[in-house]
């Protein structure tokens, strides 16, 4: 039995990753159970602990303490392989990892360090590297960049590189669950650019806002949709031009499916990233991405040129120019997601070597 531990869950869409992880391994005969904070509509996945990201600080602390207790109790009575998903090795991650213990522990390194804040610099890198070596015997990396970074920083445990799981969630849209503001945000007969996900500086929201300010002065015929939670108040008080729609809240699954099914491009103006769940949604829906020139995206486009377009340098001016250029094209029939690129992408997602890696500790 493999227990996949996810402390974020539906908060930022990690439930989609969990589903893909389970489907990929279960298709090879491996039994997986998700330990997280959500219950699926069919009842097959039940929440083990509450979502401790909402409410006042005291209430969140109480829920977090209760979550640790419930998880420790579960761990006490359930042996098996534990695969923990780390998001920068936060204090939350470290406490959960300590409860699991080193035996049969594997950590999926979504982010090596925390990448929130200014330029994504984590002041606790030294402490975290010491924690990696003391408590984490094996990790799974979804990018060669994160693998090389860990090795360069002196990680002594075992590393397995496996590409981000291909998404397989339902694309069904329940009309009643799609709010009018979502439906109205997409403008027919225009090129709709979508920025999706929690708004962060490292995801390039400031670059996007400055590019919007530049496009105010241009003959821009496209439409820009910004959909996601703006916890740090980057743009929620900003007056936007007529070609920008903002939906600054949690986006449910039907709304996600609607946006990715009706928009023509997804904007990824990130300044730093080890991997991208949004990019996997892009690939799943075959909607091309407009990517910044950071190493991760450059590597993706080197391997799969038809997955989107890159603008360079990663400045508001270059992004504005790229959107202006795309919106003025007479035809949007450029070939994206070629058969060759998709076949190559699928071939690299065979989980056999990952399963072998997860069995090494038994």
Tab-separated table of C-alpha atoms in Angstrom:
chain	number	residue	atom	x	y	z
A	1	UNK	CA	0.000	0.000	0.000
A	2	UNK	CA	1.212	3.477	-0.898
A	3	UNK	CA	-0.105	6.407	1.124
A	4	UNK	CA	0.080	9.704	-0.779
A	5	UNK	CA	0.127	12.565	1.724
A	6	UNK	CA	-1.162	15.924	0.499
A	7	UNK	CA	-1.536	18.747	3.036
A	8	UNK	CA	-2.870	21.262	0.487
A	9	UNK	CA	-5.620	19.324	-1.275
A	10	UNK	CA	-8.315	21.402	-2.954
A	11	UNK	CA	-6.813	24.646	-1.645
A	12	UNK	CA	-4.750	25.122	-4.823
A	13	UNK	CA	-5.925	22.262	-6.988
A	14	UNK	CA	-3.567	19.564	-5.733
A	15	UNK	CA	-6.488	17.130	-5.762
A	16	UNK	CA	-6.062	16.978	-9.552
A	17	UNK	CA	-2.443	15.909	-9.095
A	18	UNK	CA	-3.489	13.310	-6.507
A	19	UNK	CA	-5.997	11.846	-8.924
A	20	UNK	CA	-3.380	11.606	-11.671
A	21	UNK	CA	-0.859	9.994	-9.305
A	22	UNK	CA	-3.421	7.383	-8.244
A	23	UNK	CA	-4.601	6.628	-11.784
A	24	UNK	CA	-1.056	6.281	-13.110
A	25	UNK	CA	0.069	3.836	-10.416
A	26	UNK	CA	-3.214	1.945	-10.076
A	27	UNK	CA	-3.177	1.250	-13.813
A	28	UNK	CA	0.009	-0.722	-13.078
A	29	UNK	CA	-1.609	-2.659	-10.228
A	30	UNK	CA	-0.295	-0.508	-7.346
A	31	UNK	CA	-2.743	0.307	-4.553
A	32	UNK	CA	-2.746	3.976	-3.502
A	33	UNK	CA	-4.667	5.834	-0.817
A	34	UNK	CA	-4.669	9.632	-0.574
A	35	UNK	CA	-4.381	11.225	2.867
A	36	UNK	CA	-5.569	14.807	2.566
A	37	UNK	CA	-8.181	17.407	3.521
A	38	UNK	CA	-10.967	16.715	1.003
A	39	UNK	CA	-13.697	14.210	0.252
A	40	UNK	CA	-14.551	13.448	-3.369
A	41	UNK	CA	-18.189	13.669	-4.565
A	42	UNK	CA	-18.320	9.887	-5.067
A	43	UNK	CA	-17.134	9.311	-1.492
A	44	UNK	CA	-14.230	7.073	-2.537
A	45	UNK	CA	-11.718	9.590	-1.174
A	46	UNK	CA	-12.462	10.777	2.363
A	47	UNK	CA	-10.723	13.602	4.176
A	48	UNK	CA	-8.334	12.467	6.912
A	49	UNK	CA	-7.815	15.926	8.409
A	50	UNK	CA	-9.440	19.372	8.016
A	51	UNK	CA	-8.380	22.182	5.686
A	52	UNK	CA	-6.336	24.416	7.994
A	53	UNK	CA	-5.827	27.244	5.484
A	54	UNK	CA	-9.061	29.076	6.268
A	55	UNK	CA	-10.419	31.074	9.209
A	56	UNK	CA	-8.817	33.280	11.820
A	57	UNK	CA	-5.250	32.588	12.925
A	58	UNK	CA	-6.285	30.894	16.177
A	59	UNK	CA	-8.863	28.722	14.413
A	60	UNK	CA	-6.314	27.734	11.755
A	61	UNK	CA	-3.778	26.820	14.452
A	62	UNK	CA	-6.336	24.640	16.231
A	63	UNK	CA	-7.230	22.866	12.984
A	64	UNK	CA	-3.563	22.379	12.166
A	65	UNK	CA	-2.831	20.879	15.594
A	66	UNK	CA	-5.854	18.588	15.189
A	67	UNK	CA	-4.589	17.574	11.747
A	68	UNK	CA	-1.195	16.612	13.158
A	69	UNK	CA	-2.870	14.533	15.862
A	70	UNK	CA	-5.134	12.728	13.388
A	71	UNK	CA	-2.240	12.053	11.041
A	72	UNK	CA	0.001	10.776	13.866
A	73	UNK	CA	-2.790	8.480	15.002
A	74	UNK	CA	-3.239	7.170	11.472
A	75	UNK	CA	0.501	6.644	11.046
A	76	UNK	CA	0.644	4.676	14.293
A	77	UNK	CA	-1.754	2.036	13.002
A	78	UNK	CA	-0.873	1.963	9.282
A	79	UNK	CA	2.411	0.692	7.939
A	80	UNK	CA	3.356	0.944	4.293
A	81	UNK	CA	5.136	3.274	1.893
A	82	UNK	CA	4.470	6.948	2.549
A	83	UNK	CA	4.899	9.422	-0.293
A	84	UNK	CA	4.803	12.954	1.075
A	85	UNK	CA	4.317	15.995	-1.149
A	86	UNK	CA	6.571	18.859	-0.096
A	87	UNK	CA	5.937	22.448	-1.120
A	88	UNK	CA	9.239	24.105	-0.293
A	89	UNK	CA	9.834	22.098	2.894
A	90	UNK	CA	7.734	24.488	4.958
A	91	UNK	CA	7.468	23.987	8.706
A	92	UNK	CA	4.162	22.234	7.942
A	93	UNK	CA	6.019	19.797	5.684
A	94	UNK	CA	8.768	19.183	8.222
A	95	UNK	CA	6.324	18.342	11.017
A	96	UNK	CA	4.384	15.872	8.865
A	97	UNK	CA	7.618	14.271	7.641
A	98	UNK	CA	8.853	13.849	11.215
A	99	UNK	CA	5.611	12.069	12.113
A	100	UNK	CA	6.088	9.638	9.214
A	101	UNK	CA	9.714	8.877	10.103
A	102	UNK	CA	12.457	7.808	7.708
A	103	UNK	CA	11.342	4.221	7.162
A	104	UNK	CA	9.699	3.770	3.743
A	105	UNK	CA	9.505	7.562	3.303
A	106	UNK	CA	9.628	9.218	-0.112
A	107	UNK	CA	9.177	12.936	-0.686
A	108	UNK	CA	7.903	14.470	-3.905
A	109	UNK	CA	9.767	17.755	-4.192
A	110	UNK	CA	7.255	20.069	-5.832
A	111	UNK	CA	9.463	22.973	-4.729
A	112	UNK	CA	12.902	22.506	-3.142
A	113	UNK	CA	12.503	25.711	-1.154
A	114	UNK	CA	9.613	28.124	-0.743
A	115	UNK	CA	9.256	30.372	-3.771
A	116	UNK	CA	6.798	32.900	-2.370
A	117	UNK	CA	7.815	36.471	-1.595
A	118	UNK	CA	10.243	38.678	-3.472
A	119	UNK	CA	11.975	36.694	-6.223
A	120	UNK	CA	11.232	33.488	-4.366
A	121	UNK	CA	14.247	33.639	-2.065
A	122	UNK	CA	13.994	31.368	0.976
A	123	UNK	CA	16.055	32.613	3.949
A	124	UNK	CA	16.045	29.129	5.553
A	125	UNK	CA	17.807	27.224	2.778
A	126	UNK	CA	20.714	26.077	4.953
A	127	UNK	CA	18.418	24.682	7.664
A	128	UNK	CA	16.270	22.994	5.057
A	129	UNK	CA	19.191	21.307	3.318
A	130	UNK	CA	20.263	19.939	6.705
A	131	UNK	CA	16.708	18.637	7.168
A	132	UNK	CA	16.744	16.996	3.728
A	133	UNK	CA	19.883	15.059	4.605
A	134	UNK	CA	18.847	14.181	8.156
A	135	UNK	CA	15.220	13.152	7.607
A	136	UNK	CA	14.530	12.425	3.924
A	137	UNK	CA	16.185	9.288	2.490
A	138	UNK	CA	14.673	9.523	-1.014
A	139	UNK	CA	13.022	12.140	-3.203
A	140	UNK	CA	11.110	12.296	-6.479
A	141	UNK	CA	11.781	15.320	-8.713
A	142	UNK	CA	9.537	16.349	-11.589
A	143	UNK	CA	12.197	18.470	-13.289
A	144	UNK	CA	15.867	18.013	-14.123
A	145	UNK	CA	16.449	21.509	-12.737
A	146	UNK	CA	15.316	20.562	-9.227
A	147	UNK	CA	17.300	17.313	-9.404
A	148	UNK	CA	20.495	19.135	-10.383
A	149	UNK	CA	19.919	21.808	-7.742
A	150	UNK	CA	19.553	19.232	-4.963
A	151	UNK	CA	22.697	17.435	-6.101
A	152	UNK	CA	24.623	20.700	-6.298
A	153	UNK	CA	23.537	21.640	-2.770
A	154	UNK	CA	24.840	18.343	-1.416
A	155	UNK	CA	21.757	16.201	-0.970
A	156	UNK	CA	22.958	12.715	0.025
A	157	UNK	CA	19.752	10.703	-0.413
A	158	UNK	CA	18.433	8.841	-3.440
A	159	UNK	CA	16.832	10.815	-6.276
A	160	UNK	CA	14.380	9.669	-8.914
A	161	UNK	CA	13.478	11.919	-11.833
A	162	UNK	CA	9.955	11.388	-13.126
A	163	UNK	CA	8.058	13.957	-15.258
A	164	UNK	CA	5.027	15.617	-13.761
A	165	UNK	CA	2.088	13.191	-13.900
A	166	UNK	CA	-0.120	13.572	-16.965
A	167	UNK	CA	-3.502	14.827	-15.838
A	168	UNK	CA	-6.494	12.532	-16.341
A	169	UNK	CA	-9.302	14.278	-14.471
A	170	UNK	CA	-12.800	14.656	-15.904
A	171	UNK	CA	-13.282	17.539	-18.353
A	172	UNK	CA	-17.021	17.509	-17.731
A	173	UNK	CA	-18.627	20.918	-17.227
A	174	UNK	CA	-21.668	21.202	-15.001
A	175	UNK	CA	-23.319	24.435	-16.218
A	176	UNK	CA	-24.978	25.144	-12.869
A	177	UNK	CA	-21.552	25.182	-11.218
A	178	UNK	CA	-20.099	27.761	-13.624
A	179	UNK	CA	-20.793	31.281	-12.346
A	180	UNK	CA	-21.980	33.966	-14.763
A	181	UNK	CA	-18.811	35.989	-14.129
A	182	UNK	CA	-16.802	33.051	-15.477
A	183	UNK	CA	-18.991	32.638	-18.563
A	184	UNK	CA	-19.029	36.384	-19.213
A	185	UNK	CA	-15.249	36.655	-18.848
A	186	UNK	CA	-14.656	34.793	-22.109
A	187	UNK	CA	-15.333	37.056	-25.094
A	188	UNK	CA	-16.382	35.298	-28.330
A	189	UNK	CA	-14.538	36.213	-31.547
A	190	UNK	CA	-11.563	37.505	-29.597
A	191	UNK	CA	-8.267	35.927	-28.587
A	192	UNK	CA	-8.715	35.100	-24.906
A	193	UNK	CA	-5.537	34.925	-22.797
A	194	UNK	CA	-5.911	33.137	-19.439
A	195	UNK	CA	-3.743	33.630	-16.359
A	196	UNK	CA	-4.802	30.893	-13.950
A	197	UNK	CA	-3.874	29.984	-10.369
A	198	UNK	CA	-2.962	31.615	-7.112
A	199	UNK	CA	-1.480	35.051	-7.772
A	200	UNK	CA	2.169	35.228	-6.734
A	201	UNK	CA	5.109	37.411	-7.622
A	202	UNK	CA	7.091	34.379	-8.800
A	203	UNK	CA	4.218	33.504	-11.131
A	204	UNK	CA	4.745	36.842	-12.821
A	205	UNK	CA	1.577	38.652	-11.773
A	206	UNK	CA	3.467	41.964	-11.502
A	207	UNK	CA	4.932	41.466	-14.959
A	208	UNK	CA	1.467	40.734	-16.326
A	209	UNK	CA	-0.034	43.820	-14.657
A	210	UNK	CA	2.669	46.055	-16.110
A	211	UNK	CA	2.159	44.509	-19.545
A	212	UNK	CA	-1.567	45.286	-19.218
A	213	UNK	CA	-0.689	48.907	-18.465
A	214	UNK	CA	1.403	48.960	-21.644
A	215	UNK	CA	-1.412	47.432	-23.710
A	216	UNK	CA	-3.738	50.230	-22.550
A	217	UNK	CA	-1.784	52.471	-24.906
A	218	UNK	CA	-1.865	50.029	-27.819
A	219	UNK	CA	-4.471	48.840	-30.300
A	220	UNK	CA	-4.989	45.589	-28.399
A	221	UNK	CA	-7.915	43.516	-29.634
A	222	UNK	CA	-7.493	40.544	-27.294
A	223	UNK	CA	-9.090	39.705	-23.950
A	224	UNK	CA	-7.196	38.865	-20.747
A	225	UNK	CA	-8.710	36.781	-17.939
A	226	UNK	CA	-7.050	36.557	-14.529
A	227	UNK	CA	-8.582	33.778	-12.433
A	228	UNK	CA	-7.307	32.765	-9.004
A	229	UNK	CA	-6.926	33.786	-5.374
A	230	UNK	CA	-5.101	37.061	-4.723
A	231	UNK	CA	-4.069	36.487	-1.109
A	232	UNK	CA	-1.306	39.092	-1.208
A	233	UNK	CA	-3.519	41.750	-2.842
A	234	UNK	CA	-1.405	42.255	-5.942
A	235	UNK	CA	-4.236	43.464	-8.172
A	236	UNK	CA	-7.522	43.213	-6.271
A	237	UNK	CA	-7.718	47.020	-5.861
A	238	UNK	CA	-6.369	47.791	-9.330
A	239	UNK	CA	-8.681	49.417	-11.870
A	240	UNK	CA	-8.395	47.337	-15.011
A	241	UNK	CA	-9.009	48.337	-18.637
A	242	UNK	CA	-11.992	47.028	-20.588
A	243	UNK	CA	-10.009	44.100	-22.050
A	244	UNK	CA	-9.227	42.558	-18.634
A	245	UNK	CA	-11.565	40.378	-16.573
A	246	UNK	CA	-10.595	39.371	-13.029
A	247	UNK	CA	-12.131	36.552	-10.976
A	248	UNK	CA	-10.085	36.661	-7.775
A	249	UNK	CA	-11.373	33.663	-5.835
A	250	UNK	CA	-11.246	29.882	-5.736
A	251	UNK	CA	-12.143	28.394	-9.118
A	252	UNK	CA	-14.074	25.129	-8.935
A	253	UNK	CA	-13.462	22.184	-11.264
A	254	UNK	CA	-16.315	22.939	-13.679
A	255	UNK	CA	-15.154	26.557	-13.939
A	256	UNK	CA	-11.571	25.412	-14.573
A	257	UNK	CA	-12.796	23.108	-17.325
A	258	UNK	CA	-14.863	25.902	-18.861
A	259	UNK	CA	-11.969	28.372	-18.939
A	260	UNK	CA	-9.447	25.919	-20.349
A	261	UNK	CA	-11.966	24.705	-22.929
A	262	UNK	CA	-12.870	28.179	-24.227
A	263	UNK	CA	-9.705	30.306	-23.964
A	264	UNK	CA	-7.159	30.278	-26.779
A	265	UNK	CA	-3.908	30.816	-24.809
A	266	UNK	CA	-2.637	30.481	-21.245
A	267	UNK	CA	-0.170	33.020	-19.875
A	268	UNK	CA	2.825	31.720	-17.903
A	269	UNK	CA	4.985	34.792	-17.176
A	270	UNK	CA	6.701	33.045	-14.253
A	271	UNK	CA	9.988	34.327	-12.857
A	272	UNK	CA	10.917	31.111	-11.032
A	273	UNK	CA	9.471	27.616	-11.015
A	274	UNK	CA	10.658	24.025	-10.568
A	275	UNK	CA	7.576	22.554	-12.247
A	276	UNK	CA	4.119	23.726	-13.193
A	277	UNK	CA	0.791	22.073	-12.563
A	278	UNK	CA	-0.861	24.746	-14.721
A	279	UNK	CA	1.390	23.724	-17.615
A	280	UNK	CA	0.164	20.143	-17.222
A	281	UNK	CA	-3.427	21.385	-17.455
A	282	UNK	CA	-2.376	23.302	-20.587
A	283	UNK	CA	-1.062	20.081	-22.110
A	284	UNK	CA	-4.118	18.102	-21.028
A	285	UNK	CA	-6.464	20.561	-22.753
A	286	UNK	CA	-4.130	21.158	-25.737
A	287	UNK	CA	-4.297	24.910	-25.212
A	288	UNK	CA	-0.984	26.599	-26.103
A	289	UNK	CA	0.925	28.566	-23.485
A	290	UNK	CA	2.748	31.871	-23.743
A	291	UNK	CA	5.827	31.147	-21.595
A	292	UNK	CA	8.562	33.293	-20.124
A	293	UNK	CA	12.192	32.485	-20.942
A	294	UNK	CA	13.102	30.894	-17.605
A	295	UNK	CA	15.129	27.643	-17.849
A	296	UNK	CA	12.225	25.296	-17.055
A	297	UNK	CA	9.995	26.610	-19.837
A	298	UNK	CA	12.899	26.852	-22.276
A	299	UNK	CA	13.611	23.176	-21.646
A	300	UNK	CA	9.944	22.293	-22.228
A	301	UNK	CA	9.842	24.121	-25.564
A	302	UNK	CA	13.178	22.631	-26.611
A	303	UNK	CA	11.682	19.158	-26.071
A	304	UNK	CA	8.147	19.951	-27.265
A	305	UNK	CA	8.230	22.995	-29.595
A	306	UNK	CA	4.527	22.783	-30.423
A	307	UNK	CA	3.336	23.203	-26.818
A	308	UNK	CA	3.323	26.985	-27.041
A	309	UNK	CA	5.419	30.073	-27.599
A	310	UNK	CA	8.141	31.846	-25.656
A	311	UNK	CA	8.720	35.560	-25.228
A	312	UNK	CA	12.082	36.992	-24.260
A	313	UNK	CA	13.328	38.672	-22.197
A	314	UNK	CA	10.902	38.183	-19.318
A	315	UNK	CA	9.796	41.817	-19.202
A	316	UNK	CA	6.365	43.491	-19.346
A	317	UNK	CA	7.306	45.016	-22.691
A	318	UNK	CA	8.157	41.652	-24.263
A	319	UNK	CA	5.018	39.988	-22.881
A	320	UNK	CA	2.822	42.862	-24.101
A	321	UNK	CA	4.411	42.673	-27.532
A	322	UNK	CA	3.857	38.899	-27.722
A	323	UNK	CA	0.163	39.207	-26.777
A	324	UNK	CA	-0.266	42.056	-29.242
A	325	UNK	CA	1.362	39.994	-31.990
A	326	UNK	CA	-0.807	36.936	-31.295
A	327	UNK	CA	-4.042	38.948	-31.113
A	328	UNK	CA	-3.315	40.574	-34.500
A	329	UNK	CA	-2.747	37.337	-36.384
A	330	UNK	CA	-5.185	36.849	-39.209
A	331	UNK	CA	-5.415	33.155	-38.415
A	332	UNK	CA	-5.081	31.295	-35.123
A	333	UNK	CA	-4.727	27.967	-36.912
A	334	UNK	CA	-1.013	27.608	-36.149
A	335	UNK	CA	-0.220	23.982	-35.376
A	336	UNK	CA	0.115	23.264	-31.671
A	337	UNK	CA	0.515	19.917	-29.894
A	338	UNK	CA	1.824	17.992	-32.847
A	339	UNK	CA	1.426	14.232	-32.998
A	340	UNK	CA	5.202	13.826	-32.723
A	341	UNK	CA	5.489	15.974	-29.587
A	342	UNK	CA	2.515	14.313	-27.904
A	343	UNK	CA	3.868	10.825	-28.627
A	344	UNK	CA	7.216	11.808	-27.120
A	345	UNK	CA	5.496	13.354	-24.098
A	346	UNK	CA	3.426	10.224	-23.458
A	347	UNK	CA	6.416	7.880	-23.850
A	348	UNK	CA	8.310	9.655	-21.072
A	349	UNK	CA	5.472	9.127	-18.594
A	350	UNK	CA	5.726	5.367	-18.222
A	351	UNK	CA	5.715	4.857	-14.403
A	352	UNK	CA	7.601	1.538	-14.332
A	353	UNK	CA	10.912	3.017	-13.128
A	354	UNK	CA	9.080	5.202	-10.576
A	355	UNK	CA	7.299	2.179	-9.120
A	356	UNK	CA	10.624	0.317	-8.950
A	357	UNK	CA	12.111	3.291	-7.085
A	358	UNK	CA	9.241	3.335	-4.579
A	359	UNK	CA	9.747	-0.377	-3.937
A	360	UNK	CA	13.474	-0.073	-3.184
A	361	UNK	CA	12.908	0.823	0.460
A	362	UNK	CA	10.825	-2.246	1.242
